[in-house]
Amino acid sequence: MNEIRLIVDSSSNETEQTNRNLKVVPLKINLAGKDFVDDNKIDLPSFLEELSQTTEAGKTACPSLQDWLDALEGAEKAIIVTMTSGLSGTYASAMQARDIYCEQNPTSKVIVVDSRSAGPELSIILERIEELLQEELRFVDLEERIAQIRTKTHLLFILQSLHNLAVSGRVSPAIVKLASLLHINVIGQASKEGTLEQLAKARGSKKAVKELVKQMKLEGYHGGRVIIDHCENKVDSERIRDLLIEEFPFAQILIRKTRGLCSFYAEQGGIMVGFES
Ligand code: X90
């Protein structure tokens, strides 16, 4: 079934890859009056510079209907994986696009998956979908199989600042209050509903890293796939990797940088860890 187009939004920290038949639909970020499109062309170093310099509240926008329609154009079958509907209109706009596209192209079939997550968990879901597509499955059976995959994928994160999440009203005031304390790292997870849920707090990043690994094991991690995405925090990402390798020598761990959207919300030092239980 390799004629199926895969589409994710840029919250996944993925970039377009034609060899994977993968398209990435960008979100948009407005920082200090400048518009950034979170696509392959975004200049990440200058975006991060702008992010650290500005004192004004920035804002983001989900992909438009047309952005999704452009990504679907010409596809007979497609699977779209979006970031959580609990924090963004991205899933809703993808659903609208699917309805319009399938009305205009009655033989086309499109599945839209609400990841209830963001960042590297989307990439893990995507990898598992690619494996599924190697099997001789009927397209109608895919939705159920993807739902099964979803029960085993998770996202944990460490945030050093919750400023942009707070300003945009995407995190509860109680968590914001806690994170405003100096050197406090918030360790949390994508909840079942696809919102931010705090699990623990830690003073200093070494403790935060240990806590995150502990929480991963509590979530049932036992040596499977891990993708660590970070916003300018390679050191702690490698610490997480090393702690995991100590216990699970065969773990397949990939470290990547967050792209625009996740850099904006996870902020400097932020780490997102997608994994399988
Ligand atoms: O404008 C928009 O529609 C985009 C809104 C995005 C909101 C949140 C993105 C969060 C990314 C923060 C840590 C992980 C939290 C994941 C919880 C599901 C990074």
PDB file of N, CA, C and O in Angstrom, residues 12-14 120 123-124 127 209 212 216 225-245 251-259 270-274:
ATOM      1  N   SER A  12       4.982  18.332  14.518  1.00  0.00           N
ATOM      2  CA  SER A  12       5.645  17.023  14.619  1.00  0.00           C
ATOM      3  C   SER A  12       7.164  17.136  14.585  1.00  0.00           C
ATOM      4  O   SER A  12       7.862  16.155  14.819  1.00  0.00           O
ATOM      5  N   ASN A  13       7.666  18.327  14.245  1.00  0.00           N
ATOM      6  CA  ASN A  13       9.117  18.539  14.067  1.00  0.00           C
ATOM      7  C   ASN A  13       9.688  17.719  12.906  1.00  0.00           C
ATOM      8  O   ASN A  13      10.892  17.472  12.853  1.00  0.00           O
ATOM      9  N   GLU A  14       8.812  17.287  12.003  1.00  0.00           N
ATOM     10  CA  GLU A  14       9.248  16.561  10.804  1.00  0.00           C
ATOM     11  C   GLU A  14       9.477  17.552   9.669  1.00  0.00           C
ATOM     12  O   GLU A  14       8.910  18.645   9.666  1.00  0.00           O
ATOM     13  N   PRO A 120       7.429  14.746  18.994  1.00  0.00           N
ATOM     14  CA  PRO A 120       7.960  13.433  18.625  1.00  0.00           C
ATOM     15  C   PRO A 120       6.959  12.284  18.726  1.00  0.00           C
ATOM     16  O   PRO A 120       7.159  11.259  18.101  1.00  0.00           O
ATOM     17  N   SER A 123       5.785  11.626  15.364  1.00  0.00           N
ATOM     18  CA  SER A 123       6.757  10.911  14.535  1.00  0.00           C
ATOM     19  C   SER A 123       6.734   9.420  14.819  1.00  0.00           C
ATOM     20  O   SER A 123       6.899   8.607  13.915  1.00  0.00           O
ATOM     21  N   ILE A 124       6.525   9.074  16.085  1.00  0.00           N
ATOM     22  CA  ILE A 124       6.473   7.645  16.434  1.00  0.00           C
ATOM     23  C   ILE A 124       5.213   7.003  15.831  1.00  0.00           C
ATOM     24  O   ILE A 124       5.270   5.924  15.259  1.00  0.00           O
ATOM     25  N   GLU A 127       5.924   6.504  12.166  1.00  0.00           N
ATOM     26  CA  GLU A 127       6.785   5.340  11.885  1.00  0.00           C
ATOM     27  C   GLU A 127       5.993   4.044  11.957  1.00  0.00           C
ATOM     28  O   GLU A 127       6.172   3.148  11.128  1.00  0.00           O
ATOM     29  N   VAL A 209      15.755  15.614  34.501  1.00  0.00           N
ATOM     30  CA  VAL A 209      16.053  14.520  33.574  1.00  0.00           C
ATOM     31  C   VAL A 209      15.791  13.160  34.243  1.00  0.00           C
ATOM     32  O   VAL A 209      15.172  12.273  33.667  1.00  0.00           O
ATOM     33  N   LEU A 212      12.113  12.603  34.580  1.00  0.00           N
ATOM     34  CA  LEU A 212      11.482  12.251  33.309  1.00  0.00           C
ATOM     35  C   LEU A 212      11.673  10.769  32.988  1.00  0.00           C
ATOM     36  O   LEU A 212      10.730  10.070  32.596  1.00  0.00           O
ATOM     37  N   MET A 216       8.893   7.903  32.542  1.00  0.00           N
ATOM     38  CA  MET A 216       8.800   7.062  31.338  1.00  0.00           C
ATOM     39  C   MET A 216       8.584   5.607  31.737  1.00  0.00           C
ATOM     40  O   MET A 216       7.761   4.905  31.152  1.00  0.00           O
ATOM     41  N   ARG A 225      11.190   2.258  21.058  1.00  0.00           N
ATOM     42  CA  ARG A 225      11.575   3.443  20.315  1.00  0.00           C
ATOM     43  C   ARG A 225      11.425   4.722  21.148  1.00  0.00           C
ATOM     44  O   ARG A 225      10.432   4.892  21.869  1.00  0.00           O
ATOM     45  N   VAL A 226      12.413   5.626  21.034  1.00  0.00           N
ATOM     46  CA  VAL A 226      12.336   6.932  21.706  1.00  0.00           C
ATOM     47  C   VAL A 226      12.789   8.007  20.725  1.00  0.00           C
ATOM     48  O   VAL A 226      13.789   7.832  20.019  1.00  0.00           O
ATOM     49  N   ILE A 227      12.056   9.103  20.659  1.00  0.00           N
ATOM     50  CA  ILE A 227      12.531  10.278  19.918  1.00  0.00           C
ATOM     51  C   ILE A 227      12.516  11.466  20.873  1.00  0.00           C
ATOM     52  O   ILE A 227      11.500  11.757  21.511  1.00  0.00           O
ATOM     53  N   ILE A 228      13.687  12.101  21.003  1.00  0.00           N
ATOM     54  CA  ILE A 228      13.835  13.238  21.922  1.00  0.00           C
ATOM     55  C   ILE A 228      13.995  14.503  21.085  1.00  0.00           C
ATOM     56  O   ILE A 228      14.946  14.619  20.312  1.00  0.00           O
ATOM     57  N   ASP A 229      13.073  15.441  21.204  1.00  0.00           N
ATOM     58  CA  ASP A 229      13.172  16.712  20.487  1.00  0.00           C
ATOM     59  C   ASP A 229      13.460  17.815  21.498  1.00  0.00           C
ATOM     60  O   ASP A 229      12.804  17.890  22.544  1.00  0.00           O
ATOM     61  N   HIS A 230      14.428  18.664  21.191  1.00  0.00           N
ATOM     62  CA  HIS A 230      14.796  19.684  22.178  1.00  0.00           C
ATOM     63  C   HIS A 230      14.936  21.056  21.533  1.00  0.00           C
ATOM     64  O   HIS A 230      15.266  21.178  20.355  1.00  0.00           O
ATOM     65  N   CYS A 231      14.686  22.074  22.361  1.00  0.00           N
ATOM     66  CA  CYS A 231      14.919  23.441  21.923  1.00  0.00           C
ATOM     67  C   CYS A 231      16.205  23.913  22.595  1.00  0.00           C
ATOM     68  O   CYS A 231      16.204  24.268  23.777  1.00  0.00           O
ATOM     69  N   GLU A 232      17.298  23.850  21.859  1.00  0.00           N
ATOM     70  CA  GLU A 232      18.605  24.272  22.348  1.00  0.00           C
ATOM     71  C   GLU A 232      18.981  23.633  23.693  1.00  0.00           C
ATOM     72  O   GLU A 232      19.401  24.328  24.620  1.00  0.00           O
ATOM     73  N   ASN A 233      18.778  22.338  23.775  1.00  0.00           N
ATOM     74  CA  ASN A 233      19.160  21.635  24.998  1.00  0.00           C
ATOM     75  C   ASN A 233      19.671  20.223  24.693  1.00  0.00           C
ATOM     76  O   ASN A 233      19.108  19.224  25.142  1.00  0.00           O
ATOM     77  N   LYS A 234      20.754  20.208  23.936  1.00  0.00           N
ATOM     78  CA  LYS A 234      21.372  18.951  23.540  1.00  0.00           C
ATOM     79  C   LYS A 234      21.907  18.205  24.769  1.00  0.00           C
ATOM     80  O   LYS A 234      21.809  16.987  24.857  1.00  0.00           O
ATOM     81  N   VAL A 235      22.442  18.987  25.723  1.00  0.00           N
ATOM     82  CA  VAL A 235      23.070  18.377  26.900  1.00  0.00           C
ATOM     83  C   VAL A 235      22.089  17.484  27.659  1.00  0.00           C
ATOM     84  O   VAL A 235      22.363  16.304  27.928  1.00  0.00           O
ATOM     85  N   ASP A 236      20.918  18.044  27.997  1.00  0.00           N
ATOM     86  CA  ASP A 236      19.951  17.238  28.745  1.00  0.00           C
ATOM     87  C   ASP A 236      19.356  16.124  27.891  1.00  0.00           C
ATOM     88  O   ASP A 236      19.007  15.058  28.408  1.00  0.00           O
ATOM     89  N   SER A 237      19.237  16.366  26.590  1.00  0.00           N
ATOM     90  CA  SER A 237      18.718  15.312  25.706  1.00  0.00           C
ATOM     91  C   SER A 237      19.660  14.123  25.730  1.00  0.00           C
ATOM     92  O   SER A 237      19.230  12.967  25.790  1.00  0.00           O
ATOM     93  N   GLU A 238      20.971  14.406  25.703  1.00  0.00           N
ATOM     94  CA  GLU A 238      21.951  13.317  25.735  1.00  0.00           C
ATOM     95  C   GLU A 238      21.977  12.633  27.098  1.00  0.00           C
ATOM     96  O   GLU A 238      22.206  11.430  27.194  1.00  0.00           O
ATOM     97  N   ARG A 239      21.705  13.404  28.133  1.00  0.00           N
ATOM     98  CA  ARG A 239      21.624  12.792  29.468  1.00  0.00           C
ATOM     99  C   ARG A 239      20.462  11.794  29.520  1.00  0.00           C
ATOM    100  O   ARG A 239      20.593  10.711  30.078  1.00  0.00           O
ATOM    101  N   ILE A 240      19.340  12.212  28.957  1.00  0.00           N
ATOM    102  CA  ILE A 240      18.179  11.304  28.934  1.00  0.00           C
ATOM    103  C   ILE A 240      18.543  10.042  28.151  1.00  0.00           C
ATOM    104  O   ILE A 240      18.322   8.922  28.607  1.00  0.00           O
ATOM    105  N   ARG A 241      19.146  10.249  26.987  1.00  0.00           N
ATOM    106  CA  ARG A 241      19.545   9.097  26.154  1.00  0.00           C
ATOM    107  C   ARG A 241      20.484   8.167  26.933  1.00  0.00           C
ATOM    108  O   ARG A 241      20.273   6.961  26.976  1.00  0.00           O
ATOM    109  N   ASP A 242      21.486   8.754  27.602  1.00  0.00           N
ATOM    110  CA  ASP A 242      22.463   7.926  28.303  1.00  0.00           C
ATOM    111  C   ASP A 242      21.837   7.148  29.460  1.00  0.00           C
ATOM    112  O   ASP A 242      22.160   5.983  29.684  1.00  0.00           O
ATOM    113  N   LEU A 243      20.942   7.807  30.204  1.00  0.00           N
ATOM    114  CA  LEU A 243      20.264   7.103  31.300  1.00  0.00           C
ATOM    115  C   LEU A 243      19.442   5.932  30.769  1.00  0.00           C
ATOM    116  O   LEU A 243      19.414   4.848  31.371  1.00  0.00           O
ATOM    117  N   LEU A 244      18.792   6.155  29.629  1.00  0.00           N
ATOM    118  CA  LEU A 244      17.971   5.080  29.057  1.00  0.00           C
ATOM    119  C   LEU A 244      18.835   3.928  28.566  1.00  0.00           C
ATOM    120  O   LEU A 244      18.523   2.760  28.798  1.00  0.00           O
ATOM    121  N   ILE A 245      19.954   4.271  27.904  1.00  0.00           N
ATOM    122  CA  ILE A 245      20.838   3.237  27.347  1.00  0.00           C
ATOM    123  C   ILE A 245      21.466   2.375  28.459  1.00  0.00           C
ATOM    124  O   ILE A 245      21.654   1.178  28.300  1.00  0.00           O
ATOM    125  N   ALA A 251      17.849   0.133  23.252  1.00  0.00           N
ATOM    126  CA  ALA A 251      16.844   1.142  22.912  1.00  0.00           C
ATOM    127  C   ALA A 251      17.271   1.919  21.665  1.00  0.00           C
ATOM    128  O   ALA A 251      18.444   2.246  21.495  1.00  0.00           O
ATOM    129  N   GLN A 252      16.317   2.180  20.786  1.00  0.00           N
ATOM    130  CA  GLN A 252      16.574   2.930  19.553  1.00  0.00           C
ATOM    131  C   GLN A 252      16.203   4.383  19.824  1.00  0.00           C
ATOM    132  O   GLN A 252      15.018   4.714  19.876  1.00  0.00           O
ATOM    133  N   ILE A 253      17.211   5.221  20.042  1.00  0.00           N
ATOM    134  CA  ILE A 253      16.934   6.596  20.472  1.00  0.00           C
ATOM    135  C   ILE A 253      17.442   7.605  19.457  1.00  0.00           C
ATOM    136  O   ILE A 253      18.602   7.567  19.038  1.00  0.00           O
ATOM    137  N   LEU A 254      16.565   8.504  19.074  1.00  0.00           N
ATOM    138  CA  LEU A 254      16.915   9.535  18.099  1.00  0.00           C
ATOM    139  C   LEU A 254      16.759  10.902  18.770  1.00  0.00           C
ATOM    140  O   LEU A 254      15.754  11.144  19.448  1.00  0.00           O
ATOM    141  N   ILE A 255      17.762  11.768  18.601  1.00  0.00           N
ATOM    142  CA  ILE A 255      17.672  13.132  19.149  1.00  0.00           C
ATOM    143  C   ILE A 255      17.537  14.118  17.986  1.00  0.00           C
ATOM    144  O   ILE A 255      18.292  14.050  17.018  1.00  0.00           O
ATOM    145  N   ARG A 256      16.556  15.015  18.060  1.00  0.00           N
ATOM    146  CA  ARG A 256      16.350  16.004  16.989  1.00  0.00           C
ATOM    147  C   ARG A 256      16.127  17.388  17.618  1.00  0.00           C
ATOM    148  O   ARG A 256      15.938  17.512  18.822  1.00  0.00           O
ATOM    149  N   LYS A 257      16.130  18.393  16.751  1.00  0.00           N
ATOM    150  CA  LYS A 257      15.820  19.744  17.225  1.00  0.00           C
ATOM    151  C   LYS A 257      14.347  20.047  16.961  1.00  0.00           C
ATOM    152  O   LYS A 257      13.812  19.622  15.938  1.00  0.00           O
ATOM    153  N   THR A 258      13.737  20.807  17.869  1.00  0.00           N
ATOM    154  CA  THR A 258      12.363  21.240  17.607  1.00  0.00           C
ATOM    155  C   THR A 258      12.380  22.227  16.445  1.00  0.00           C
ATOM    156  O   THR A 258      13.348  22.971  16.263  1.00  0.00           O
ATOM    157  N   ARG A 259      11.313  22.233  15.648  1.00  0.00           N
ATOM    158  CA  ARG A 259      11.207  23.237  14.603  1.00  0.00           C
ATOM    159  C   ARG A 259      10.496  24.464  15.188  1.00  0.00           C
ATOM    160  O   ARG A 259      10.469  24.627  16.407  1.00  0.00           O
ATOM    161  N   GLY A 270      13.529  23.570  26.552  1.00  0.00           N
ATOM    162  CA  GLY A 270      12.425  22.597  26.575  1.00  0.00           C
ATOM    163  C   GLY A 270      12.768  21.297  25.859  1.00  0.00           C
ATOM    164  O   GLY A 270      13.487  21.301  24.861  1.00  0.00           O
ATOM    165  N   ILE A 271      12.253  20.202  26.401  1.00  0.00           N
ATOM    166  CA  ILE A 271      12.513  18.882  25.820  1.00  0.00           C
ATOM    167  C   ILE A 271      11.199  18.107  25.726  1.00  0.00           C
ATOM    168  O   ILE A 271      10.388  18.125  26.658  1.00  0.00           O
ATOM    169  N   MET A 272      10.999  17.463  24.579  1.00  0.00           N
ATOM    170  CA  MET A 272       9.801  16.633  24.392  1.00  0.00           C
ATOM    171  C   MET A 272      10.267  15.230  24.050  1.00  0.00           C
ATOM    172  O   MET A 272      11.106  15.046  23.174  1.00  0.00           O
ATOM    173  N   VAL A 273       9.709  14.254  24.742  1.00  0.00           N
ATOM    174  CA  VAL A 273      10.149  12.869  24.520  1.00  0.00           C
ATOM    175  C   VAL A 273       8.962  12.006  24.109  1.00  0.00           C
ATOM    176  O   VAL A 273       8.011  11.824  24.869  1.00  0.00           O
ATOM    177  N   GLY A 274       9.026  11.490  22.897  1.00  0.00           N
ATOM    178  CA  GLY A 274       7.990  10.573  22.413  1.00  0.00           C
ATOM    179  C   GLY A 274       8.516   9.160  22.576  1.00  0.00           C
ATOM    180  O   GLY A 274       9.693   8.912  22.301  1.00  0.00           O
TER     181      GLY A 274
END
